[in-house]
PDB file of C-alpha atoms in Angstrom:
ATOM      1  CA  UNK A   1     -13.205   0.779 -18.041  1.00 51.00           C
ATOM      2  CA  UNK A   2     -15.662   0.640 -14.740  1.00 50.00           C
ATOM      3  CA  UNK A   3     -19.122   0.863 -15.507  1.00 53.00           C
ATOM      4  CA  UNK A   4     -20.103   1.095 -11.779  1.00 58.00           C
ATOM      5  CA  UNK A   5     -20.947   5.032 -10.937  1.00 80.00           C
ATOM      6  CA  UNK A   6     -18.113   5.172  -8.414  1.00 93.00           C
ATOM      7  CA  UNK A   7     -14.962   3.307  -9.013  1.00 96.00           C
ATOM      8  CA  UNK A   8     -13.267   1.714  -5.775  1.00 96.00           C
ATOM      9  CA  UNK A   9      -9.666   2.112  -4.584  1.00 96.00           C
ATOM     10  CA  UNK A  10      -8.477  -0.378  -2.186  1.00 96.00           C
ATOM     11  CA  UNK A  11      -5.675   0.856  -0.252  1.00 96.00           C
ATOM     12  CA  UNK A  12      -3.779  -1.932   1.997  1.00 96.00           C
ATOM     13  CA  UNK A  13      -1.918  -0.218   4.404  1.00 95.00           C
ATOM     14  CA  UNK A  14       0.476  -0.558   7.399  1.00 96.00           C
ATOM     15  CA  UNK A  15       3.905  -0.664   8.737  1.00 96.00           C
ATOM     16  CA  UNK A  16       6.871  -2.428   7.379  1.00 93.00           C
ATOM     17  CA  UNK A  17       6.559  -5.811   7.243  1.00 93.00           C
ATOM     18  CA  UNK A  18       2.895  -5.943   8.401  1.00 95.00           C
ATOM     19  CA  UNK A  19       1.983  -8.445   5.430  1.00 94.00           C
ATOM     20  CA  UNK A  20       0.259  -6.086   3.111  1.00 96.00           C
ATOM     21  CA  UNK A  21       1.428  -7.889   0.081  1.00 95.00           C
ATOM     22  CA  UNK A  22       0.614 -11.332   1.083  1.00 94.00           C
ATOM     23  CA  UNK A  23      -2.998 -10.045   2.505  1.00 96.00           C
ATOM     24  CA  UNK A  24      -3.483  -8.044  -0.910  1.00 97.00           C
ATOM     25  CA  UNK A  25      -2.668 -11.096  -2.914  1.00 96.00           C
ATOM     26  CA  UNK A  26      -5.437 -13.272  -1.240  1.00 96.00           C
ATOM     27  CA  UNK A  27      -7.803 -10.729  -0.188  1.00 96.00           C
ATOM     28  CA  UNK A  28      -8.217  -8.531  -3.434  1.00 98.00           C
ATOM     29  CA  UNK A  29      -9.048 -11.411  -5.779  1.00 97.00           C
ATOM     30  CA  UNK A  30     -11.031 -13.634  -3.712  1.00 96.00           C
ATOM     31  CA  UNK A  31     -12.830 -10.946  -1.682  1.00 95.00           C
ATOM     32  CA  UNK A  32     -12.694  -7.615  -3.177  1.00 95.00           C
ATOM     33  CA  UNK A  33     -12.933  -8.972  -6.830  1.00 95.00           C
ATOM     34  CA  UNK A  34     -10.208  -6.775  -7.956  1.00 96.00           C
ATOM     35  CA  UNK A  35      -7.852  -7.741 -10.587  1.00 94.00           C
ATOM     36  CA  UNK A  36      -5.749  -4.455 -10.423  1.00 97.00           C
ATOM     37  CA  UNK A  37      -2.933  -4.519  -7.942  1.00 98.00           C
ATOM     38  CA  UNK A  38      -0.370  -1.894  -8.414  1.00 97.00           C
ATOM     39  CA  UNK A  39       2.589  -2.760  -5.943  1.00 94.00           C
ATOM     40  CA  UNK A  40       5.968  -0.862  -6.450  1.00 92.00           C
ATOM     41  CA  UNK A  41       7.892  -3.950  -4.830  1.00 89.00           C
ATOM     42  CA  UNK A  42       6.829  -5.807  -7.497  1.00 92.00           C
ATOM     43  CA  UNK A  43       7.574  -3.544 -10.290  1.00 94.00           C
ATOM     44  CA  UNK A  44      11.210  -2.698  -8.959  1.00 92.00           C
ATOM     45  CA  UNK A  45      11.557  -6.832  -8.981  1.00 90.00           C
ATOM     46  CA  UNK A  46      10.261  -7.049 -12.723  1.00 93.00           C
ATOM     47  CA  UNK A  47      12.894  -4.279 -13.360  1.00 94.00           C
ATOM     48  CA  UNK A  48      15.637  -6.001 -11.687  1.00 89.00           C
ATOM     49  CA  UNK A  49      14.955  -9.026 -10.346  1.00 89.00           C
ATOM     50  CA  UNK A  50      18.436  -9.701  -8.696  1.00 86.00           C
ATOM     51  CA  UNK A  51      18.431  -6.559  -7.262  1.00 86.00           C
ATOM     52  CA  UNK A  52      15.418  -4.369  -7.043  1.00 84.00           C
ATOM     53  CA  UNK A  53      16.806  -1.899  -4.859  1.00 84.00           C
ATOM     54  CA  UNK A  54      18.614  -0.462  -7.769  1.00 89.00           C
ATOM     55  CA  UNK A  55      15.382   0.461  -9.431  1.00 92.00           C
ATOM     56  CA  UNK A  56      13.363   1.932  -6.615  1.00 88.00           C
ATOM     57  CA  UNK A  57      13.136   5.569  -8.490  1.00 92.00           C
ATOM     58  CA  UNK A  58      12.174   3.903 -11.851  1.00 95.00           C
ATOM     59  CA  UNK A  59       9.691   1.704  -9.854  1.00 93.00           C
ATOM     60  CA  UNK A  60       8.334   4.520  -8.305  1.00 93.00           C
ATOM     61  CA  UNK A  61       7.572   6.648 -11.206  1.00 95.00           C
ATOM     62  CA  UNK A  62       6.117   3.562 -13.236  1.00 97.00           C
ATOM     63  CA  UNK A  63       3.800   3.021  -9.864  1.00 96.00           C
ATOM     64  CA  UNK A  64       2.461   6.591  -9.894  1.00 96.00           C
ATOM     65  CA  UNK A  65       2.086   6.463 -13.625  1.00 97.00           C
ATOM     66  CA  UNK A  66       0.167   3.060 -13.445  1.00 97.00           C
ATOM     67  CA  UNK A  67      -2.134   4.490 -10.559  1.00 98.00           C
ATOM     68  CA  UNK A  68      -2.940   7.644 -12.783  1.00 98.00           C
ATOM     69  CA  UNK A  69      -3.783   5.330 -15.545  1.00 98.00           C
ATOM     70  CA  UNK A  70      -6.333   3.538 -13.257  1.00 98.00           C
ATOM     71  CA  UNK A  71      -7.761   6.792 -12.173  1.00 98.00           C
ATOM     72  CA  UNK A  72      -8.096   8.103 -15.406  1.00 98.00           C
ATOM     73  CA  UNK A  73      -9.824   4.956 -16.751  1.00 97.00           C
ATOM     74  CA  UNK A  74     -11.963   4.925 -13.850  1.00 97.00           C
ATOM     75  CA  UNK A  75     -10.838   1.469 -13.108  1.00 96.00           C
ATOM     76  CA  UNK A  76     -11.271  -0.004  -9.621  1.00 97.00           C
ATOM     77  CA  UNK A  77      -7.659  -1.011  -8.445  1.00 98.00           C
ATOM     78  CA  UNK A  78      -5.773  -1.238  -5.400  1.00 98.00           C
ATOM     79  CA  UNK A  79      -2.250  -0.373  -4.093  1.00 98.00           C
ATOM     80  CA  UNK A  80      -0.370  -0.767  -0.637  1.00 96.00           C
ATOM     81  CA  UNK A  81       1.564   1.663   1.404  1.00 95.00           C
ATOM     82  CA  UNK A  82       2.630   2.247   4.532  1.00 94.00           C
ATOM     83  CA  UNK A  83       0.771   5.274   4.858  1.00 94.00           C
ATOM     84  CA  UNK A  84       3.792   7.595   5.898  1.00 94.00           C
ATOM     85  CA  UNK A  85       4.170   9.734   3.205  1.00 91.00           C
ATOM     86  CA  UNK A  86       2.295  12.956   2.549  1.00 87.00           C
ATOM     87  CA  UNK A  87       1.814  11.883  -1.136  1.00 89.00           C
ATOM     88  CA  UNK A  88      -0.667   9.072  -0.413  1.00 88.00           C
ATOM     89  CA  UNK A  89      -3.003  11.556   1.962  1.00 88.00           C
ATOM     90  CA  UNK A  90      -3.207  14.133  -1.328  1.00 91.00           C
ATOM     91  CA  UNK A  91      -3.938  11.052  -3.739  1.00 94.00           C
ATOM     92  CA  UNK A  92      -6.964   9.685  -1.007  1.00 92.00           C
ATOM     93  CA  UNK A  93      -8.366  13.297  -0.870  1.00 90.00           C
ATOM     94  CA  UNK A  94      -7.905  13.845  -4.932  1.00 95.00           C
ATOM     95  CA  UNK A  95      -9.935   9.967  -5.360  1.00 95.00           C
ATOM     96  CA  UNK A  96     -12.461  11.257  -2.425  1.00 92.00           C
ATOM     97  CA  UNK A  97     -13.114  14.671  -4.153  1.00 93.00           C
ATOM     98  CA  UNK A  98     -13.567  12.930  -7.562  1.00 95.00           C
ATOM     99  CA  UNK A  99     -16.291  10.361  -6.276  1.00 94.00           C
ATOM    100  CA  UNK A 100     -14.225   7.131  -5.613  1.00 95.00           C
ATOM    101  CA  UNK A 101     -15.444   4.746  -2.782  1.00 93.00           C
ATOM    102  CA  UNK A 102     -11.813   4.464  -0.912  1.00 93.00           C
ATOM    103  CA  UNK A 103     -11.869   1.282   1.005  1.00 93.00           C
ATOM    104  CA  UNK A 104      -8.642   1.313   3.513  1.00 93.00           C
ATOM    105  CA  UNK A 105      -7.383  -1.810   5.066  1.00 93.00           C
ATOM    106  CA  UNK A 106      -5.171  -1.273   7.713  1.00 93.00           C
ATOM    107  CA  UNK A 107      -2.806  -4.025   8.851  1.00 95.00           C
ATOM    108  CA  UNK A 108      -1.620  -3.309  12.360  1.00 94.00           C
ATOM    109  CA  UNK A 109       1.262  -4.292  14.240  1.00 96.00           C
ATOM    110  CA  UNK A 110       1.746  -3.726  18.112  1.00 96.00           C
ATOM    111  CA  UNK A 111       5.164  -2.041  17.908  1.00 96.00           C
ATOM    112  CA  UNK A 112       8.176  -0.506  16.048  1.00 96.00           C
ATOM    113  CA  UNK A 113       9.742  -3.482  17.487  1.00 97.00           C
ATOM    114  CA  UNK A 114       7.700  -6.183  15.978  1.00 96.00           C
ATOM    115  CA  UNK A 115       8.109  -4.463  12.346  1.00 96.00           C
ATOM    116  CA  UNK A 116      11.877  -4.790  12.688  1.00 96.00           C
ATOM    117  CA  UNK A 117      11.860  -8.357  13.505  1.00 95.00           C
ATOM    118  CA  UNK A 118       9.715  -9.118  10.761  1.00 95.00           C
ATOM    119  CA  UNK A 119      11.676  -7.540   8.321  1.00 94.00           C
ATOM    120  CA  UNK A 120      14.834  -9.175   9.653  1.00 94.00           C
ATOM    121  CA  UNK A 121      12.906 -12.512   9.110  1.00 94.00           C
ATOM    122  CA  UNK A 122      11.954 -11.430   5.941  1.00 91.00           C
ATOM    123  CA  UNK A 123      15.571 -10.552   4.991  1.00 90.00           C
ATOM    124  CA  UNK A 124      16.495 -14.035   6.426  1.00 93.00           C
ATOM    125  CA  UNK A 125      14.304 -15.877   3.899  1.00 91.00           C
ATOM    126  CA  UNK A 126      15.605 -14.040   1.035  1.00 85.00           C
ATOM    127  CA  UNK A 127      13.254 -11.017   1.248  1.00 83.00           C
ATOM    128  CA  UNK A 128      14.005  -7.282   0.835  1.00 82.00           C
ATOM    129  CA  UNK A 129      15.623  -5.248   3.595  1.00 86.00           C
ATOM    130  CA  UNK A 130      14.502  -1.925   4.953  1.00 91.00           C
ATOM    131  CA  UNK A 131      16.983   0.338   6.789  1.00 93.00           C
ATOM    132  CA  UNK A 132      16.222   0.230  10.405  1.00 95.00           C
ATOM    133  CA  UNK A 133      16.058   4.120  10.533  1.00 96.00           C
ATOM    134  CA  UNK A 134      13.364   4.089   7.879  1.00 96.00           C
ATOM    135  CA  UNK A 135      11.186   1.568  10.023  1.00 96.00           C
ATOM    136  CA  UNK A 136      11.437   3.729  13.171  1.00 97.00           C
ATOM    137  CA  UNK A 137      10.534   6.944  11.254  1.00 96.00           C
ATOM    138  CA  UNK A 138       7.792   5.184   9.310  1.00 96.00           C
ATOM    139  CA  UNK A 139       5.927   3.402  12.035  1.00 97.00           C
ATOM    140  CA  UNK A 140       4.434   6.474  14.202  1.00 97.00           C
ATOM    141  CA  UNK A 141       3.823   8.422  10.874  1.00 96.00           C
ATOM    142  CA  UNK A 142       1.793   5.580   9.580  1.00 95.00           C
ATOM    143  CA  UNK A 143      -0.478   5.685  12.560  1.00 94.00           C
ATOM    144  CA  UNK A 144      -0.884   9.584  12.774  1.00 93.00           C
ATOM    145  CA  UNK A 145      -1.827   9.690   8.728  1.00 92.00           C
ATOM    146  CA  UNK A 146      -4.182   6.771   9.408  1.00 91.00           C
ATOM    147  CA  UNK A 147      -5.842   9.370  11.629  1.00 88.00           C
ATOM    148  CA  UNK A 148      -5.771  11.565   9.042  1.00 88.00           C
ATOM    149  CA  UNK A 149      -7.076   9.726   6.255  1.00 86.00           C
ATOM    150  CA  UNK A 150      -9.764   8.034   7.845  1.00 79.00           C
ATOM    151  CA  UNK A 151     -12.522  11.017   7.655  1.00 76.00           C
ATOM    152  CA  UNK A 152     -12.545  10.720   3.899  1.00 78.00           C
ATOM    153  CA  UNK A 153     -12.338   6.786   3.297  1.00 77.00           C
ATOM    154  CA  UNK A 154     -15.702   4.428   3.089  1.00 72.00           C
ATOM    155  CA  UNK A 155     -14.392   1.785   5.680  1.00 66.00           C
ATOM    156  CA  UNK A 156     -11.321   1.488   7.820  1.00 60.00           C
ATOM    157  CA  UNK A 157     -11.276  -2.287   8.997  1.00 61.00           C
ATOM    158  CA  UNK A 158      -8.108  -2.529  11.071  1.00 61.00           C
ATOM    159  CA  UNK A 159      -6.332  -5.830  11.566  1.00 57.00           C
ATOM    160  CA  UNK A 160      -3.950  -6.690  14.060  1.00 58.00           C
ATOM    161  CA  UNK A 161      -1.017  -8.948  13.267  1.00 58.00           C
ATOM    162  CA  UNK A 162       1.116 -10.334  16.024  1.00 50.00           C
TER     163      UNK A 162
END
């Protein structure tokens, strides 16, 4: 259990294929001293290493359960998100209301086309795919939601990735 007066939640956000997982795996242990990174993609890969896309629903449930466990135990933790859905806005507001420090790091890409190209590159190297229509839908939502959540976060560094 965290003994600090205010537990910390780091949110690594950005559009698809901005490099959130790569960034988190380096930043969280070395800079933030955060050992608890909750990652839905990693959970899905653990459930079905050869076809993680088959376990997205189960992974999402486990992801949310793990986040809730960290909140209840007031353990510092981090997660990544495209920030394109509304459920994360509710979670961030809840954490703020409960006294958590929220450190949001947003990894920006210059355009939706860059996001699509980076996903295609990831797939070419054996990574997971994302339907183009999902990328197109999520990109503007991510930016809009960034503006909505920045008022309740402790800080919002923005890193531009080309």
